[in-house]
mmCIF file with all atom_site columns, C-alpha atoms in Angstrom:
data_model
loop_
_atom_site.group_PDB
_atom_site.id
_atom_site.type_symbol
_atom_site.label_atom_id
_atom_site.label_alt_id
_atom_site.label_comp_id
_atom_site.label_asym_id
_atom_site.label_entity_id
_atom_site.label_seq_id
_atom_site.pdbx_PDB_ins_code
_atom_site.Cartn_x
_atom_site.Cartn_y
_atom_site.Cartn_z
_atom_site.occupancy
_atom_site.B_iso_or_equiv
_atom_site.pdbx_formal_charge
_atom_site.auth_seq_id
_atom_site.auth_comp_id
_atom_site.auth_asym_id
_atom_site.auth_atom_id
_atom_site.pdbx_PDB_model_num
ATOM 1   C CA . GLN G 1 1   ? -92.184  -50.952 -106.962 1.00 79.00 ? 14  GLN G CA 1
ATOM 2   C CA . VAL G 1 2   ? -92.382  -53.885 -109.332 1.00 82.00 ? 15  VAL G CA 1
ATOM 3   C CA . SER G 1 3   ? -89.993  -53.995 -112.237 1.00 89.00 ? 16  SER G CA 1
ATOM 4   C CA . VAL G 1 4   ? -90.239  -56.444 -115.096 1.00 91.00 ? 17  VAL G CA 1
ATOM 5   C CA . GLU G 1 5   ? -87.362  -57.180 -117.404 1.00 93.00 ? 18  GLU G CA 1
ATOM 6   C CA . GLU G 1 6   ? -87.610  -59.276 -120.549 1.00 96.00 ? 19  GLU G CA 1
ATOM 7   C CA . SER G 1 7   ? -84.721  -60.718 -122.477 1.00 94.00 ? 20  SER G CA 1
ATOM 8   C CA . GLY G 1 8   ? -83.957  -63.269 -125.131 1.00 94.00 ? 21  GLY G CA 1
ATOM 9   C CA . GLY G 1 9   ? -85.572  -62.005 -128.299 1.00 93.00 ? 22  GLY G CA 1
ATOM 10  C CA . GLY G 1 10  ? -83.769  -61.868 -131.609 1.00 97.00 ? 23  GLY G CA 1
ATOM 11  C CA . SER G 1 11  ? -83.676  -63.137 -135.158 1.00 97.00 ? 24  SER G CA 1
ATOM 12  C CA . VAL G 1 12  ? -83.584  -66.777 -136.148 1.00 98.00 ? 25  VAL G CA 1
ATOM 13  C CA . GLN G 1 13  ? -84.206  -68.880 -139.204 1.00 98.00 ? 26  GLN G CA 1
ATOM 14  C CA . ALA G 1 14  ? -87.271  -71.056 -139.522 1.00 98.00 ? 27  ALA G CA 1
ATOM 15  C CA . GLY G 1 15  ? -86.853  -74.253 -137.561 1.00 98.00 ? 28  GLY G CA 1
ATOM 16  C CA . GLY G 1 16  ? -84.612  -72.597 -135.006 1.00 98.00 ? 29  GLY G CA 1
ATOM 17  C CA . SER G 1 17  ? -85.079  -72.002 -131.293 1.00 98.00 ? 30  SER G CA 1
ATOM 18  C CA . LEU G 1 18  ? -85.143  -69.074 -128.916 1.00 98.00 ? 31  LEU G CA 1
ATOM 19  C CA . ARG G 1 19  ? -85.599  -68.736 -125.181 1.00 97.00 ? 32  ARG G CA 1
ATOM 20  C CA . LEU G 1 20  ? -87.335  -65.753 -123.663 1.00 98.00 ? 33  LEU G CA 1
ATOM 21  C CA . SER G 1 21  ? -86.981  -64.801 -120.009 1.00 97.00 ? 34  SER G CA 1
ATOM 22  C CA . CYS G 1 22  ? -88.937  -62.424 -117.861 1.00 96.00 ? 35  CYS G CA 1
ATOM 23  C CA . THR G 1 23  ? -87.735  -61.491 -114.398 1.00 94.00 ? 36  THR G CA 1
ATOM 24  C CA . PHE G 1 24  ? -90.021  -59.828 -111.877 1.00 89.00 ? 37  PHE G CA 1
ATOM 25  C CA . SER G 1 25  ? -88.495  -57.959 -108.969 1.00 88.00 ? 38  SER G CA 1
ATOM 26  C CA . GLY G 1 26  ? -89.739  -55.786 -106.138 1.00 82.00 ? 39  GLY G CA 1
ATOM 27  C CA . TYR G 1 27  ? -92.632  -58.053 -105.285 1.00 76.00 ? 40  TYR G CA 1
ATOM 28  C CA . THR G 1 28  ? -93.097  -61.473 -103.754 1.00 77.00 ? 41  THR G CA 1
ATOM 29  C CA . TYR G 1 29  ? -95.938  -63.331 -105.348 1.00 75.00 ? 42  TYR G CA 1
ATOM 30  C CA . ILE G 1 30  ? -97.849  -65.853 -103.282 1.00 82.00 ? 43  ILE G CA 1
ATOM 31  C CA . GLY G 1 31  ? -100.415 -66.768 -105.877 1.00 90.00 ? 44  GLY G CA 1
ATOM 32  C CA . TYR G 1 32  ? -100.165 -65.613 -109.475 1.00 92.00 ? 45  TYR G CA 1
ATOM 33  C CA . CYS G 1 33  ? -101.166 -66.068 -113.059 1.00 95.00 ? 46  CYS G CA 1
ATOM 34  C CA . MET G 1 34  ? -98.372  -65.496 -115.559 1.00 95.00 ? 47  MET G CA 1
ATOM 35  C CA . ALA G 1 35  ? -98.600  -65.347 -119.298 1.00 97.00 ? 48  ALA G CA 1
ATOM 36  C CA . TRP G 1 36  ? -96.802  -64.746 -122.534 1.00 98.00 ? 49  TRP G CA 1
ATOM 37  C CA . PHE G 1 37  ? -98.551  -62.639 -125.128 1.00 98.00 ? 50  PHE G CA 1
ATOM 38  C CA . ARG G 1 38  ? -97.474  -61.701 -128.603 1.00 98.00 ? 51  ARG G CA 1
ATOM 39  C CA . GLN G 1 39  ? -98.514  -59.092 -131.093 1.00 98.00 ? 52  GLN G CA 1
ATOM 40  C CA . ALA G 1 40  ? -97.646  -59.322 -134.751 1.00 97.00 ? 53  ALA G CA 1
ATOM 41  C CA . ALA G 1 41  ? -97.683  -56.265 -136.980 1.00 96.00 ? 54  ALA G CA 1
ATOM 42  C CA . GLY G 1 42  ? -101.232 -55.311 -137.861 1.00 96.00 ? 55  GLY G CA 1
ATOM 43  C CA . LYS G 1 43  ? -102.742 -57.933 -135.575 1.00 97.00 ? 56  LYS G CA 1
ATOM 44  C CA . GLU G 1 44  ? -104.254 -57.966 -132.132 1.00 96.00 ? 57  GLU G CA 1
ATOM 45  C CA . ARG G 1 45  ? -102.325 -59.077 -129.090 1.00 97.00 ? 58  ARG G CA 1
ATOM 46  C CA . GLU G 1 46  ? -102.919 -62.714 -128.247 1.00 97.00 ? 59  GLU G CA 1
ATOM 47  C CA . ALA G 1 47  ? -102.129 -64.866 -125.238 1.00 98.00 ? 60  ALA G CA 1
ATOM 48  C CA . ILE G 1 48  ? -100.066 -67.848 -126.295 1.00 98.00 ? 61  ILE G CA 1
ATOM 49  C CA . ALA G 1 49  ? -98.955  -69.530 -123.058 1.00 98.00 ? 62  ALA G CA 1
ATOM 50  C CA . THR G 1 50  ? -99.881  -69.281 -119.409 1.00 98.00 ? 63  THR G CA 1
ATOM 51  C CA . ILE G 1 51  ? -98.746  -70.777 -116.143 1.00 97.00 ? 64  ILE G CA 1
ATOM 52  C CA . SER G 1 52  ? -100.141 -70.435 -112.658 1.00 95.00 ? 65  SER G CA 1
ATOM 53  C CA . SER G 1 53  ? -98.639  -70.666 -109.200 1.00 93.00 ? 66  SER G CA 1
ATOM 54  C CA . ARG G 1 54  ? -100.170 -74.144 -109.168 1.00 94.00 ? 67  ARG G CA 1
ATOM 55  C CA . ASP G 1 55  ? -98.018  -75.000 -112.208 1.00 94.00 ? 68  ASP G CA 1
ATOM 56  C CA . ARG G 1 56  ? -101.013 -75.378 -114.493 1.00 96.00 ? 69  ARG G CA 1
ATOM 57  C CA . THR G 1 57  ? -100.150 -74.459 -118.061 1.00 97.00 ? 70  THR G CA 1
ATOM 58  C CA . SER G 1 58  ? -102.124 -73.710 -121.179 1.00 98.00 ? 71  SER G CA 1
ATOM 59  C CA . TYR G 1 59  ? -101.106 -73.066 -124.768 1.00 98.00 ? 72  TYR G CA 1
ATOM 60  C CA . ALA G 1 60  ? -102.638 -71.586 -127.862 1.00 98.00 ? 73  ALA G CA 1
ATOM 61  C CA . ASP G 1 61  ? -103.110 -74.125 -130.632 1.00 98.00 ? 74  ASP G CA 1
ATOM 62  C CA . SER G 1 62  ? -100.681 -72.171 -132.796 1.00 97.00 ? 75  SER G CA 1
ATOM 63  C CA . VAL G 1 63  ? -97.766  -72.898 -130.437 1.00 98.00 ? 76  VAL G CA 1
ATOM 64  C CA . LYS G 1 64  ? -98.781  -76.137 -128.751 1.00 98.00 ? 77  LYS G CA 1
ATOM 65  C CA . GLY G 1 65  ? -96.071  -78.768 -129.023 1.00 98.00 ? 78  GLY G CA 1
ATOM 66  C CA . ARG G 1 66  ? -93.447  -76.198 -130.012 1.00 98.00 ? 79  ARG G CA 1
ATOM 67  C CA . PHE G 1 67  ? -93.358  -73.752 -127.086 1.00 98.00 ? 80  PHE G CA 1
ATOM 68  C CA . THR G 1 68  ? -92.904  -74.544 -123.413 1.00 98.00 ? 81  THR G CA 1
ATOM 69  C CA . VAL G 1 69  ? -93.654  -72.161 -120.557 1.00 98.00 ? 82  VAL G CA 1
ATOM 70  C CA . SER G 1 70  ? -91.954  -72.658 -117.215 1.00 96.00 ? 83  SER G CA 1
ATOM 71  C CA . GLN G 1 71  ? -90.939  -70.741 -114.135 1.00 92.00 ? 84  GLN G CA 1
ATOM 72  C CA . ASP G 1 72  ? -87.943  -70.468 -111.883 1.00 87.00 ? 85  ASP G CA 1
ATOM 73  C CA . ASN G 1 73  ? -89.493  -69.550 -108.559 1.00 77.00 ? 86  ASN G CA 1
ATOM 74  C CA . ALA G 1 74  ? -86.166  -68.965 -106.864 1.00 76.00 ? 87  ALA G CA 1
ATOM 75  C CA . LYS G 1 75  ? -85.352  -66.292 -109.406 1.00 73.00 ? 88  LYS G CA 1
ATOM 76  C CA . ASN G 1 76  ? -88.889  -64.947 -109.928 1.00 86.00 ? 89  ASN G CA 1
ATOM 77  C CA . THR G 1 77  ? -88.411  -65.692 -113.595 1.00 93.00 ? 90  THR G CA 1
ATOM 78  C CA . LEU G 1 78  ? -90.857  -66.726 -116.272 1.00 95.00 ? 91  LEU G CA 1
ATOM 79  C CA . ILE G 1 79  ? -89.430  -68.587 -119.256 1.00 97.00 ? 92  ILE G CA 1
ATOM 80  C CA . LEU G 1 80  ? -90.691  -69.352 -122.741 1.00 98.00 ? 93  LEU G CA 1
ATOM 81  C CA . GLN G 1 81  ? -88.709  -71.941 -124.661 1.00 98.00 ? 94  GLN G CA 1
ATOM 82  C CA . MET G 1 82  ? -89.582  -71.732 -128.343 1.00 98.00 ? 95  MET G CA 1
ATOM 83  C CA . SER G 1 83  ? -88.558  -74.344 -130.866 1.00 98.00 ? 96  SER G CA 1
ATOM 84  C CA . SER G 1 84  ? -89.434  -75.228 -134.454 1.00 98.00 ? 97  SER G CA 1
ATOM 85  C CA . LEU G 1 85  ? -90.022  -71.548 -135.025 1.00 98.00 ? 98  LEU G CA 1
ATOM 86  C CA . LYS G 1 86  ? -92.008  -70.448 -138.055 1.00 98.00 ? 99  LYS G CA 1
ATOM 87  C CA . PRO G 1 87  ? -92.132  -67.099 -139.874 1.00 98.00 ? 100 PRO G CA 1
ATOM 88  C CA . GLU G 1 88  ? -95.660  -66.637 -138.518 1.00 97.00 ? 101 GLU G CA 1
ATOM 89  C CA . ASP G 1 89  ? -94.190  -66.578 -134.998 1.00 98.00 ? 102 ASP G CA 1
ATOM 90  C CA . THR G 1 90  ? -92.650  -63.199 -135.817 1.00 98.00 ? 103 THR G CA 1
ATOM 91  C CA . ALA G 1 91  ? -94.021  -60.711 -133.304 1.00 98.00 ? 104 ALA G CA 1
ATOM 92  C CA . VAL G 1 92  ? -93.271  -58.648 -130.236 1.00 98.00 ? 105 VAL G CA 1
ATOM 93  C CA . TYR G 1 93  ? -93.533  -60.907 -127.208 1.00 98.00 ? 106 TYR G CA 1
ATOM 94  C CA . TYR G 1 94  ? -94.708  -59.670 -123.805 1.00 98.00 ? 107 TYR G CA 1
ATOM 95  C CA . CYS G 1 95  ? -94.777  -61.294 -120.397 1.00 97.00 ? 108 CYS G CA 1
ATOM 96  C CA . ALA G 1 96  ? -97.356  -60.404 -117.788 1.00 96.00 ? 109 ALA G CA 1
ATOM 97  C CA . VAL G 1 97  ? -98.311  -61.320 -114.228 1.00 93.00 ? 110 VAL G CA 1
ATOM 98  C CA . ASP G 1 98  ? -101.529 -61.065 -112.259 1.00 94.00 ? 111 ASP G CA 1
ATOM 99  C CA . PRO G 1 99  ? -101.062 -61.520 -108.496 1.00 92.00 ? 112 PRO G CA 1
ATOM 100 C CA . VAL G 1 100 ? -103.980 -63.519 -107.111 1.00 92.00 ? 113 VAL G CA 1
ATOM 101 C CA . PRO G 1 101 ? -104.711 -65.073 -103.700 1.00 91.00 ? 114 PRO G CA 1
ATOM 102 C CA . ASP G 1 102 ? -104.385 -68.562 -105.190 1.00 93.00 ? 115 ASP G CA 1
ATOM 103 C CA . GLY G 1 103 ? -103.468 -69.959 -108.574 1.00 92.00 ? 116 GLY G CA 1
ATOM 104 C CA . LYS G 1 104 ? -106.820 -71.690 -108.755 1.00 94.00 ? 117 LYS G CA 1
ATOM 105 C CA . TYR G 1 105 ? -108.275 -68.353 -109.885 1.00 95.00 ? 118 TYR G CA 1
ATOM 106 C CA . CYS G 1 106 ? -106.238 -68.373 -113.090 1.00 96.00 ? 119 CYS G CA 1
ATOM 107 C CA . ARG G 1 107 ? -108.252 -69.001 -116.234 1.00 97.00 ? 120 ARG G CA 1
ATOM 108 C CA . GLY G 1 108 ? -105.453 -69.937 -118.582 1.00 96.00 ? 121 GLY G CA 1
ATOM 109 C CA . LEU G 1 109 ? -105.752 -68.386 -122.024 1.00 97.00 ? 122 LEU G CA 1
ATOM 110 C CA . ALA G 1 110 ? -109.164 -67.028 -121.021 1.00 96.00 ? 123 ALA G CA 1
ATOM 111 C CA . HIS G 1 111 ? -107.710 -64.961 -118.209 1.00 97.00 ? 124 HIS G CA 1
ATOM 112 C CA . PRO G 1 112 ? -108.659 -61.369 -119.087 1.00 95.00 ? 125 PRO G CA 1
ATOM 113 C CA . PRO G 1 113 ? -105.647 -59.340 -120.286 1.00 96.00 ? 126 PRO G CA 1
ATOM 114 C CA . GLU G 1 114 ? -106.850 -56.366 -118.241 1.00 96.00 ? 127 GLU G CA 1
ATOM 115 C CA . GLU G 1 115 ? -106.369 -58.450 -115.084 1.00 96.00 ? 128 GLU G CA 1
ATOM 116 C CA . TYR G 1 116 ? -102.609 -58.582 -115.561 1.00 96.00 ? 129 TYR G CA 1
ATOM 117 C CA . ASP G 1 117 ? -101.062 -55.876 -113.406 1.00 94.00 ? 130 ASP G CA 1
ATOM 118 C CA . HIS G 1 118 ? -97.457  -55.947 -114.533 1.00 94.00 ? 131 HIS G CA 1
ATOM 119 C CA . TRP G 1 119 ? -96.111  -56.225 -118.053 1.00 96.00 ? 132 TRP G CA 1
ATOM 120 C CA . GLY G 1 120 ? -92.719  -56.575 -119.624 1.00 95.00 ? 133 GLY G CA 1
ATOM 121 C CA . GLN G 1 121 ? -91.478  -54.017 -122.127 1.00 95.00 ? 134 GLN G CA 1
ATOM 122 C CA . GLY G 1 122 ? -91.731  -56.445 -125.031 1.00 96.00 ? 135 GLY G CA 1
ATOM 123 C CA . THR G 1 123 ? -89.039  -58.199 -127.013 1.00 97.00 ? 136 THR G CA 1
ATOM 124 C CA . GLN G 1 124 ? -88.933  -58.670 -130.774 1.00 97.00 ? 137 GLN G CA 1
ATOM 125 C CA . VAL G 1 125 ? -88.776  -62.149 -132.242 1.00 98.00 ? 138 VAL G CA 1
ATOM 126 C CA . THR G 1 126 ? -88.167  -62.368 -135.981 1.00 98.00 ? 139 THR G CA 1
ATOM 127 C CA . VAL G 1 127 ? -88.225  -65.676 -137.824 1.00 98.00 ? 140 VAL G CA 1
ATOM 128 C CA . SER G 1 128 ? -87.019  -65.726 -141.417 1.00 98.00 ? 141 SER G CA 1
ATOM 129 C CA . SER G 1 129 ? -87.847  -68.376 -143.973 1.00 94.00 ? 142 SER G CA 1
#
C-alpha cells in the first residue's frame, strides 16, 4: 500500500523561503510523473510544478524563477524549494504521483489531475506581507 507524507509547510513573511517535501513509500516507481499542486481559498486547484522520471520539469508562470522542483530518487522524495514568496502564494500545497511505463508520457502542467494516483495530505503555506 502506497503512503504519501508531506512536510515543510508553515508561515513566512513575504520574500522568505520554504521547502516542501513529499515522501512516497510502499511502491517502487520505474516511470512516473510527479507534481505539486496548490489550492488557495476560494480558488481551484492548480498545478504549479512537475517533474518526470526523465527529469523534465515544468513550472506555472506564477512560480517560474522562484520555485524549484527536484527529486531524491534514493529516498523516493519529491521536493519543492520556494523562494521570494509572495502573499499570493498562500495556499494548501499537495504533491501527487502518476506511475507510468516511461516518463516520456508525462505532459507537464497539462498532465490531467485525474491521472495522478497518489496524493499527499496537503500542507498549508501562509505568506504574510
